[in-house]
PDB file of C-alpha atoms in Angstrom:
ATOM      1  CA  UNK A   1      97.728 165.582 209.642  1.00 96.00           C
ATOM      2  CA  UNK A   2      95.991 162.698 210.727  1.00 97.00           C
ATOM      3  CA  UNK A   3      97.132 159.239 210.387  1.00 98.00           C
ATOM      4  CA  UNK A   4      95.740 156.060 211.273  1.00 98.00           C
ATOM      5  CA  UNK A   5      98.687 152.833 211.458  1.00 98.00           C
ATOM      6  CA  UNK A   6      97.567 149.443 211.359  1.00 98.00           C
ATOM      7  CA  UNK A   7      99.763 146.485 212.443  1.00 98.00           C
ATOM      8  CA  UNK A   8      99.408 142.901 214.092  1.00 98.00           C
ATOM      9  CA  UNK A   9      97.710 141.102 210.984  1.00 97.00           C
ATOM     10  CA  UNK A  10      99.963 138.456 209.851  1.00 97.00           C
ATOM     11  CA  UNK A  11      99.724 134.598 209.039  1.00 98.00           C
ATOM     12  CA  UNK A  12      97.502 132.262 211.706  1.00 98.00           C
ATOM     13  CA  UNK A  13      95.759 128.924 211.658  1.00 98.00           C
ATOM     14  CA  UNK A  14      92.468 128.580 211.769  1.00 98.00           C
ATOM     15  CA  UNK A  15      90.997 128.669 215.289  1.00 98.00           C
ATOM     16  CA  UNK A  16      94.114 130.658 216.481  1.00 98.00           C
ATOM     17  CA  UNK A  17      93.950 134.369 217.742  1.00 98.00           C
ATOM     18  CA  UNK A  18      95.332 137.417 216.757  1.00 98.00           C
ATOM     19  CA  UNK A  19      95.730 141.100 217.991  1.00 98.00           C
ATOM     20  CA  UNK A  20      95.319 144.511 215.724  1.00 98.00           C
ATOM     21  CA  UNK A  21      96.675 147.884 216.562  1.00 98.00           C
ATOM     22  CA  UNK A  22      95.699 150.773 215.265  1.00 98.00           C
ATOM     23  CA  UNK A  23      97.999 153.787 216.078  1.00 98.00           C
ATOM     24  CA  UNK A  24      96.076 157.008 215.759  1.00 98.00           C
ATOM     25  CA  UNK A  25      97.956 160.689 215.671  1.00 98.00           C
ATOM     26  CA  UNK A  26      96.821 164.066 214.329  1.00 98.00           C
ATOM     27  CA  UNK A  27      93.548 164.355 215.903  1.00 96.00           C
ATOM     28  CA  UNK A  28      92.157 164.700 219.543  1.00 96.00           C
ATOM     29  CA  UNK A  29      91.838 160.763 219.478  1.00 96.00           C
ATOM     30  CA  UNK A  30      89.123 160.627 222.746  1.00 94.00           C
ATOM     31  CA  UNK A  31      86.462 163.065 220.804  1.00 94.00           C
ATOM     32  CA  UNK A  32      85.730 160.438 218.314  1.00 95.00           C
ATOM     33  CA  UNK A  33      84.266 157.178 217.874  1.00 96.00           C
ATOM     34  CA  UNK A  34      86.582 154.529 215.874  1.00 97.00           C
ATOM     35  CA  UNK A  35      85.816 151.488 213.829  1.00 98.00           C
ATOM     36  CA  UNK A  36      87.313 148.397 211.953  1.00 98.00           C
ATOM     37  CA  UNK A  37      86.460 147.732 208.511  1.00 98.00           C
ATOM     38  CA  UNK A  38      87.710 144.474 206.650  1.00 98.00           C
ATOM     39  CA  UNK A  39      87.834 143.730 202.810  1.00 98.00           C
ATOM     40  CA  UNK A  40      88.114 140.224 201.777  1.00 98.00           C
ATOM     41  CA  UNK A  41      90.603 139.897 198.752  1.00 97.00           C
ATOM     42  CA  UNK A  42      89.131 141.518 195.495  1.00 96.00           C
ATOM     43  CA  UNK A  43      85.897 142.156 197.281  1.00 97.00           C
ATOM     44  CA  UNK A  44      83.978 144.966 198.918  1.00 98.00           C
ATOM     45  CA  UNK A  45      83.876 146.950 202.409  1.00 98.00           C
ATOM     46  CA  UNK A  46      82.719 144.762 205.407  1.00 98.00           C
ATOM     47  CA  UNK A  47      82.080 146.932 209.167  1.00 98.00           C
ATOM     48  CA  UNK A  48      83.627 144.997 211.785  1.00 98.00           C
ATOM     49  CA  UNK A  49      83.033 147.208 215.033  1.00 98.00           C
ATOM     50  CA  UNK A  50      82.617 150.087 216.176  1.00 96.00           C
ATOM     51  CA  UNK A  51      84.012 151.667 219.988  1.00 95.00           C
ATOM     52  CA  UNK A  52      82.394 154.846 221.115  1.00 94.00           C
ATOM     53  CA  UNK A  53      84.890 157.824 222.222  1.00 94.00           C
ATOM     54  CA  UNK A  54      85.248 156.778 226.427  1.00 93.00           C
ATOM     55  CA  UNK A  55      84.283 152.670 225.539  1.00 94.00           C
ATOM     56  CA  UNK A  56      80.509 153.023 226.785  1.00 92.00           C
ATOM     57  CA  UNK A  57      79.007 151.428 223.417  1.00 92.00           C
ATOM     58  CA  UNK A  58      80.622 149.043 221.228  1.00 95.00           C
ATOM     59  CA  UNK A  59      78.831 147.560 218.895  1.00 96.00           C
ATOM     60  CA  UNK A  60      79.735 144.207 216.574  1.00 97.00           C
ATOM     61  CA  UNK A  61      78.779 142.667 213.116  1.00 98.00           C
ATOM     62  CA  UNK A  62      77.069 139.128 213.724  1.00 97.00           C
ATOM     63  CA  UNK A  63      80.081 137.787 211.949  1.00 97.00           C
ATOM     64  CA  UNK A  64      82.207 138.689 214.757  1.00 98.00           C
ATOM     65  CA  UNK A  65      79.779 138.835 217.375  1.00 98.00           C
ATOM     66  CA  UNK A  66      81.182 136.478 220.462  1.00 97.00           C
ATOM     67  CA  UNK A  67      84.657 136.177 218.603  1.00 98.00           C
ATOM     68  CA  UNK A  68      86.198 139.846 217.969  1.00 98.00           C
ATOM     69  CA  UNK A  69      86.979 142.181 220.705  1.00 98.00           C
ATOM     70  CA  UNK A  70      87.165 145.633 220.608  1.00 98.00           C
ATOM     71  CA  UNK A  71      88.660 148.400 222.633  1.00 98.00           C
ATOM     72  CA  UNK A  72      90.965 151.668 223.112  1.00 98.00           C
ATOM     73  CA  UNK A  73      93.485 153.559 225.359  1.00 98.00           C
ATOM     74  CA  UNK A  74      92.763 156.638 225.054  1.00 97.00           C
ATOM     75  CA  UNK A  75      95.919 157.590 226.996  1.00 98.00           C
ATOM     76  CA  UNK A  76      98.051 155.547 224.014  1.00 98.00           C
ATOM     77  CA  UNK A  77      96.040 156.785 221.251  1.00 98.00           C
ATOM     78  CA  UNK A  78      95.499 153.645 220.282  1.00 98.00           C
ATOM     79  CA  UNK A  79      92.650 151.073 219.136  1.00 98.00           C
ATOM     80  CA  UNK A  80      92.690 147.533 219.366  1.00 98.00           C
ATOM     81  CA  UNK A  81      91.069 144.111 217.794  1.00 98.00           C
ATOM     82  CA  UNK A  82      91.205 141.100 219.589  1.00 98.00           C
ATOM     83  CA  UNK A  83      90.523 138.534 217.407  1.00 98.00           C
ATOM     84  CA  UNK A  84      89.596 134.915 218.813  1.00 98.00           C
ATOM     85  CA  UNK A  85      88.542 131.799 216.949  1.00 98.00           C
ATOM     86  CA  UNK A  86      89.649 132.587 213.386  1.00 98.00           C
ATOM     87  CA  UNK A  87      88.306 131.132 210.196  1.00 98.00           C
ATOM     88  CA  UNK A  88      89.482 131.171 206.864  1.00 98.00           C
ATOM     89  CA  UNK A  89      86.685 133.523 205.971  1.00 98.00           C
ATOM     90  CA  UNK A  90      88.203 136.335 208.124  1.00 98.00           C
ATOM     91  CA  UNK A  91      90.745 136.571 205.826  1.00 98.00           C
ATOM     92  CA  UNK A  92      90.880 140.550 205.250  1.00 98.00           C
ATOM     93  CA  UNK A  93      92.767 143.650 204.804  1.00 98.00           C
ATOM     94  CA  UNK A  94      91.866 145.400 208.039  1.00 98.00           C
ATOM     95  CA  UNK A  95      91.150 149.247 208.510  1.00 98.00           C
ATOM     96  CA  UNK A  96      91.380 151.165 211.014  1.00 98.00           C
ATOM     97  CA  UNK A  97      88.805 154.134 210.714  1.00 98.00           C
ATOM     98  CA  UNK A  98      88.128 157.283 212.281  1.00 98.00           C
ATOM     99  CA  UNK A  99      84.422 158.352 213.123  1.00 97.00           C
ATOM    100  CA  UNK A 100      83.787 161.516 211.796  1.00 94.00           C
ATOM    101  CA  UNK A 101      80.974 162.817 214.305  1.00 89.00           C
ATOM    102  CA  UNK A 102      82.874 164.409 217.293  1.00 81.00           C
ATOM    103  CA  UNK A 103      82.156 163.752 220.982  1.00 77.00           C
ATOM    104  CA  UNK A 104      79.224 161.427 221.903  1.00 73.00           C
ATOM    105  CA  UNK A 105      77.306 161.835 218.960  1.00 77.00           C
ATOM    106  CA  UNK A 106      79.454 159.387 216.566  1.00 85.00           C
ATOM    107  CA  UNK A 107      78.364 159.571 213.287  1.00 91.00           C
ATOM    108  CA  UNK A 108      78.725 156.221 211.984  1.00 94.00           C
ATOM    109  CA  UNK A 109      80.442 157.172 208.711  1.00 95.00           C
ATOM    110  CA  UNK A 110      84.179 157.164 208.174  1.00 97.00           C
ATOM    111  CA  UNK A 111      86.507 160.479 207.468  1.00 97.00           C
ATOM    112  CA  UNK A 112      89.872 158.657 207.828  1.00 98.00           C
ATOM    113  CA  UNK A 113      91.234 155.665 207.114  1.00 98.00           C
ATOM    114  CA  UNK A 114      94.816 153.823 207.948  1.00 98.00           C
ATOM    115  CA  UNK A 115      96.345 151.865 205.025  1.00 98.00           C
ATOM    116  CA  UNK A 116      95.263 148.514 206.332  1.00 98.00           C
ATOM    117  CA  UNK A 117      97.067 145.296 208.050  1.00 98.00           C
ATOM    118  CA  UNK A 118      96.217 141.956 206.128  1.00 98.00           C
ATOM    119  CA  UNK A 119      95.319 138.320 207.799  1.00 98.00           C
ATOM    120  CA  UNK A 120      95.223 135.785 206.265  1.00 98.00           C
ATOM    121  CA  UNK A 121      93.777 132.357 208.321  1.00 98.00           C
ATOM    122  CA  UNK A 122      94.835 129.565 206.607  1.00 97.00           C
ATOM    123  CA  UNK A 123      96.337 125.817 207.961  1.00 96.00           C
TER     124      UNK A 123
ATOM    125  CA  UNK B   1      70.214 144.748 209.003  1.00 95.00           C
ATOM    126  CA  UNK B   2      69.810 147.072 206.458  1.00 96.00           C
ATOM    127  CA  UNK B   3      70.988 145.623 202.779  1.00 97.00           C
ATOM    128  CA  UNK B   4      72.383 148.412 200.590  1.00 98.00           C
ATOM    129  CA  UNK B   5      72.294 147.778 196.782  1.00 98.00           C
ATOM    130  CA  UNK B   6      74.131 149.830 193.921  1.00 98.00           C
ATOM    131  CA  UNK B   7      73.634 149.307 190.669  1.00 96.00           C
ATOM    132  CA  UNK B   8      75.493 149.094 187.723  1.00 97.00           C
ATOM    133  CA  UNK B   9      78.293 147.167 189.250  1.00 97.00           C
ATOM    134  CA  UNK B  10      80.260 148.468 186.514  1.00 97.00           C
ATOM    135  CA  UNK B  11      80.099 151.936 184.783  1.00 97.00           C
ATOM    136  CA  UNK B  12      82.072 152.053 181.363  1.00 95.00           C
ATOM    137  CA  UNK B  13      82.271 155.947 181.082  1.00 95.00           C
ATOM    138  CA  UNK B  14      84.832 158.492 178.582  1.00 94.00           C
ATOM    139  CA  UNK B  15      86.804 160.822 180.581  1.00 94.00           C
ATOM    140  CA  UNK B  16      84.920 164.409 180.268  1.00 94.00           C
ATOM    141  CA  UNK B  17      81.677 162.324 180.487  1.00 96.00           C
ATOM    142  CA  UNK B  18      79.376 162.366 183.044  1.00 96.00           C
ATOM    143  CA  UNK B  19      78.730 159.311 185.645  1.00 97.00           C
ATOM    144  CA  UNK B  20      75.526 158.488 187.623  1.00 98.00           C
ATOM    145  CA  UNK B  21      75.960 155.890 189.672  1.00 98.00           C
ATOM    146  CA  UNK B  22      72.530 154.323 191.831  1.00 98.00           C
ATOM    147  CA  UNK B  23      72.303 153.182 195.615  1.00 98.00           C
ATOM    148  CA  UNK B  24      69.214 151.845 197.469  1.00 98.00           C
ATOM    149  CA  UNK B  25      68.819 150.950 200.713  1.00 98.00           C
ATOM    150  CA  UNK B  26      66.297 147.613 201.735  1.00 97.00           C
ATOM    151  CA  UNK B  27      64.115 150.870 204.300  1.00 97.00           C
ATOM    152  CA  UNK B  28      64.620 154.318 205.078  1.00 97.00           C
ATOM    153  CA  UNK B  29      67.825 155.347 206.171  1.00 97.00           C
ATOM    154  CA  UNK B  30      66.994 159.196 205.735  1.00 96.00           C
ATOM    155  CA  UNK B  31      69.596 161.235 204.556  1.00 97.00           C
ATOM    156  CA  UNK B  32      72.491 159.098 206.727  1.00 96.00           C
ATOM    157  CA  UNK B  33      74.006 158.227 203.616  1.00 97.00           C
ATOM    158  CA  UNK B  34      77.758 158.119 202.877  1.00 98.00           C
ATOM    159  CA  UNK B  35      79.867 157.470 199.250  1.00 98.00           C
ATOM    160  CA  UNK B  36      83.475 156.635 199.531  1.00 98.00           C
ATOM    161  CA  UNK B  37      86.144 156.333 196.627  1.00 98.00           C
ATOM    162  CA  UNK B  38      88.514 153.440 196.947  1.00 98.00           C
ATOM    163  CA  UNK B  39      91.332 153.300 194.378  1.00 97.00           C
ATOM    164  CA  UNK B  40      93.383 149.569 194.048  1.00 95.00           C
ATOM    165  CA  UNK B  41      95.732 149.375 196.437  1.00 96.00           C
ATOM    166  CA  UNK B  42      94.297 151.922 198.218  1.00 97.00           C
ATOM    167  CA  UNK B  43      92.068 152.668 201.425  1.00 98.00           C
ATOM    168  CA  UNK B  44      89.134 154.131 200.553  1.00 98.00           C
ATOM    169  CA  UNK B  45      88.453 157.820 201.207  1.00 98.00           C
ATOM    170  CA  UNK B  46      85.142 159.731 202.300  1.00 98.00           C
ATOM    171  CA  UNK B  47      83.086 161.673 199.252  1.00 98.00           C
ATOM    172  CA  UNK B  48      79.659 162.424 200.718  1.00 98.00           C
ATOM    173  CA  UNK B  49      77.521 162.424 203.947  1.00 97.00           C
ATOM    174  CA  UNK B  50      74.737 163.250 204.812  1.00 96.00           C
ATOM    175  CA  UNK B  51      73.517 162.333 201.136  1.00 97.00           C
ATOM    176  CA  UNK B  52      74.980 165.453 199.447  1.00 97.00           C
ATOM    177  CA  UNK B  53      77.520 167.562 201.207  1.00 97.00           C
ATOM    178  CA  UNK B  54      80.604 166.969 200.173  1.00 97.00           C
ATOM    179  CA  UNK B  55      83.533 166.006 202.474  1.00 97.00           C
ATOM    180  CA  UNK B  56      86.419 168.375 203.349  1.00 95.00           C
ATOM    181  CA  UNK B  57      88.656 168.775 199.709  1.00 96.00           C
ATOM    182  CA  UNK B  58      86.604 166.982 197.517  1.00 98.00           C
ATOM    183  CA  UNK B  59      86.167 168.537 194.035  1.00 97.00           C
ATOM    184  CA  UNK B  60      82.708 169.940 192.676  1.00 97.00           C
ATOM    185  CA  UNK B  61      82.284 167.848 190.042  1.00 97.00           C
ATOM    186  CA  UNK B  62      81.177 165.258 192.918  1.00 98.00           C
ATOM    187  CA  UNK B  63      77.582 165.436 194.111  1.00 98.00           C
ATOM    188  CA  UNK B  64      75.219 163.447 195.918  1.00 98.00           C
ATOM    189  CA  UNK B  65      71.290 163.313 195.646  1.00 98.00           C
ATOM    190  CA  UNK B  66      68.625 161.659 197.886  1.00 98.00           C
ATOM    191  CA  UNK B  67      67.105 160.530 200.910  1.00 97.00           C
ATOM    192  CA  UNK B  68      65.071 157.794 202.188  1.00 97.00           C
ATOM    193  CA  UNK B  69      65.576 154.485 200.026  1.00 98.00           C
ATOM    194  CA  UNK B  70      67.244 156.104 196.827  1.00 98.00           C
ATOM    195  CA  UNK B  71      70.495 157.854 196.409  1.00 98.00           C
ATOM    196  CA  UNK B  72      73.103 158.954 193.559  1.00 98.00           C
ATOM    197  CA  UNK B  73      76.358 159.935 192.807  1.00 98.00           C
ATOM    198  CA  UNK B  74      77.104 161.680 190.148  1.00 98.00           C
ATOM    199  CA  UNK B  75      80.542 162.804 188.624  1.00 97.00           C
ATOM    200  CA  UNK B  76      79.543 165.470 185.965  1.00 94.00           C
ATOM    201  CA  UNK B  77      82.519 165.421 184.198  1.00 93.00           C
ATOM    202  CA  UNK B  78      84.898 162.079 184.532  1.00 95.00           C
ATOM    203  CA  UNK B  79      89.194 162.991 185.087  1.00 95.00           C
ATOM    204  CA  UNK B  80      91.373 160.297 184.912  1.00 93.00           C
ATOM    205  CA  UNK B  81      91.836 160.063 188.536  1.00 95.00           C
ATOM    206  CA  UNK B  82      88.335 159.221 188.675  1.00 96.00           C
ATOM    207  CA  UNK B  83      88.393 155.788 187.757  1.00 93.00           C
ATOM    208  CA  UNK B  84      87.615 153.581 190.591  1.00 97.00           C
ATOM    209  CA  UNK B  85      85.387 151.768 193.229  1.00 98.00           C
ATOM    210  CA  UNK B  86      82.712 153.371 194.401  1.00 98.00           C
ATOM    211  CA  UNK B  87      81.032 152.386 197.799  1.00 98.00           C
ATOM    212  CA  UNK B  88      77.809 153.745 199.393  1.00 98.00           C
ATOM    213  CA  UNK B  89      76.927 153.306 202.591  1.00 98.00           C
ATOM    214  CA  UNK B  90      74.297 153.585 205.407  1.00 98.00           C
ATOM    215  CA  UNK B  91      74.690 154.770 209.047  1.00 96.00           C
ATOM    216  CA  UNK B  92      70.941 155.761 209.982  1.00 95.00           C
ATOM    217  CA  UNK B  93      70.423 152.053 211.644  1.00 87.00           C
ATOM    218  CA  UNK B  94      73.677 150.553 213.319  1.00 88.00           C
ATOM    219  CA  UNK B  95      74.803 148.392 214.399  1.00 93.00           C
ATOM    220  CA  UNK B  96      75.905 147.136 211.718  1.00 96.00           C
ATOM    221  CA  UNK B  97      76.691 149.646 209.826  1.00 97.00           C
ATOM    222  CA  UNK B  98      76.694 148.355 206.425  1.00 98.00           C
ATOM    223  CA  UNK B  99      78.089 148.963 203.022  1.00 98.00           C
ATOM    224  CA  UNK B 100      76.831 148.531 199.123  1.00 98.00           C
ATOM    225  CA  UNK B 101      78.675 145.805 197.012  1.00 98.00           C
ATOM    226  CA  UNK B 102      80.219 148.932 195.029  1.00 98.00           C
ATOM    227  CA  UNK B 103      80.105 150.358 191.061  1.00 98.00           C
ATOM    228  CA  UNK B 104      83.440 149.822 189.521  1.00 98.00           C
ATOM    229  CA  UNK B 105      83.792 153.111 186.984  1.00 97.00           C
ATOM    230  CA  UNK B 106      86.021 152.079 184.280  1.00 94.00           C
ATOM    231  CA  UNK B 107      87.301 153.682 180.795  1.00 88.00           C
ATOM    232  CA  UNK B 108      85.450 153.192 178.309  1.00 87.00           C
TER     233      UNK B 108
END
């Protein structure tokens, strides 16, 4: 069964930084591209970023461009967000999200999902 | 960037009904097109890619139609369960990849 396991969101001031994990399990975690997708309270689906299977193309959202980081270990499993310069409107539920297009061909759409780890940027 | 659009942004629909719900992209995005399901308090869950194959366990009465600029989802015959947020969403041109604003289907 796969499963995807957010954590690190939490409570920060603005202009403050944060960290996301995402712990992946169930699947052959280097075959596939992984993403980040935030939703804002009561709104819709935002991409964040996107990290090809071995890191060699990562790719942003201008919104984050020059402020998120993103990157894996493919020997933990895991995905990561580095967050720098928060404003209030990153506030988000963040996903974690598994490409479904296998190997270097990633697909760009999104076949599992973790349950989300919330920030909230406020002073 | 390509801007998605979905229209209505709410759907008031009996269960046993049908549901047609409308996405257009801003250009072409061929048939790279993906619908998700997101119930509240819930992460949302892959429907279609590819415009109209259906993802791994998802009923029948879910299909997809299109290619190009214009896409639908249709439910042909609304169950409870069915009531939700429906997403479409583009992956022909990325970065970004980007998402509709979403179709709420509620009870009529």
């Amino acid at each position: 069964e796969v499963q995807l396991v957010e954590s690190g969101g939490g409570l920060v001031q603005p202009g403050r930084s944060l960290r996301l994990s995402c712990a992946a399990s169930g699947f052959t975690f280097d075959d596939y591209a992984m993403h980040w997708v935030r939703q804002a309270p009561g709104k819709g689906l935002e991409w964040v970023s996107g990290i090809s299977w071995n890191s060699g193309s990562i790719g942003y959202a201008d919104s984050v461009k020059g402020r998120f980081t993103i990157s894996r270990d493919n020997a933990k499993n895991s995905l990561y967000l580095q967050m720098n310069s928060l404003r209030a409107e990153d506030t988000a539920l963040y996903y974690c999200a598994k490409d479904s297009g296998m190997g270097i061909a990633a697909a760009g759409n999104f076949d599992y999902w973790g349950q989300g780890t919330l920030v909230t940027v406020s002073s | 960037e390509i801007v998605m659009t979905q229209s209505p942004a709410t759907l008031s629909v009996s269960p046993g009904e049908r549901a047609t719900l409308s996405c257009r992209a801003s250009q072409s995005v061929s048939s790279n097109l993906a619908w998700y399901q997101q119930k509240p308090g819930q992460a949302p869950r892959l429907l279609i890619y590819g415009a109209s194959t259906r993802a791994t366990g998802i009923p029948a009465r879910f299909s997809g139609s299109g290619s190009g600029t214009e896409f639908t989802l249709t439910i042909s015959s609304l169950q409870s369960e069915d009531f939700a947020v429906y997403y479409c969403q583009q992956y022909n041109n990325w970065p970004p990849l980007t998402f509709g604003p979403g179709t709420k289907v509620d009870i009529k």
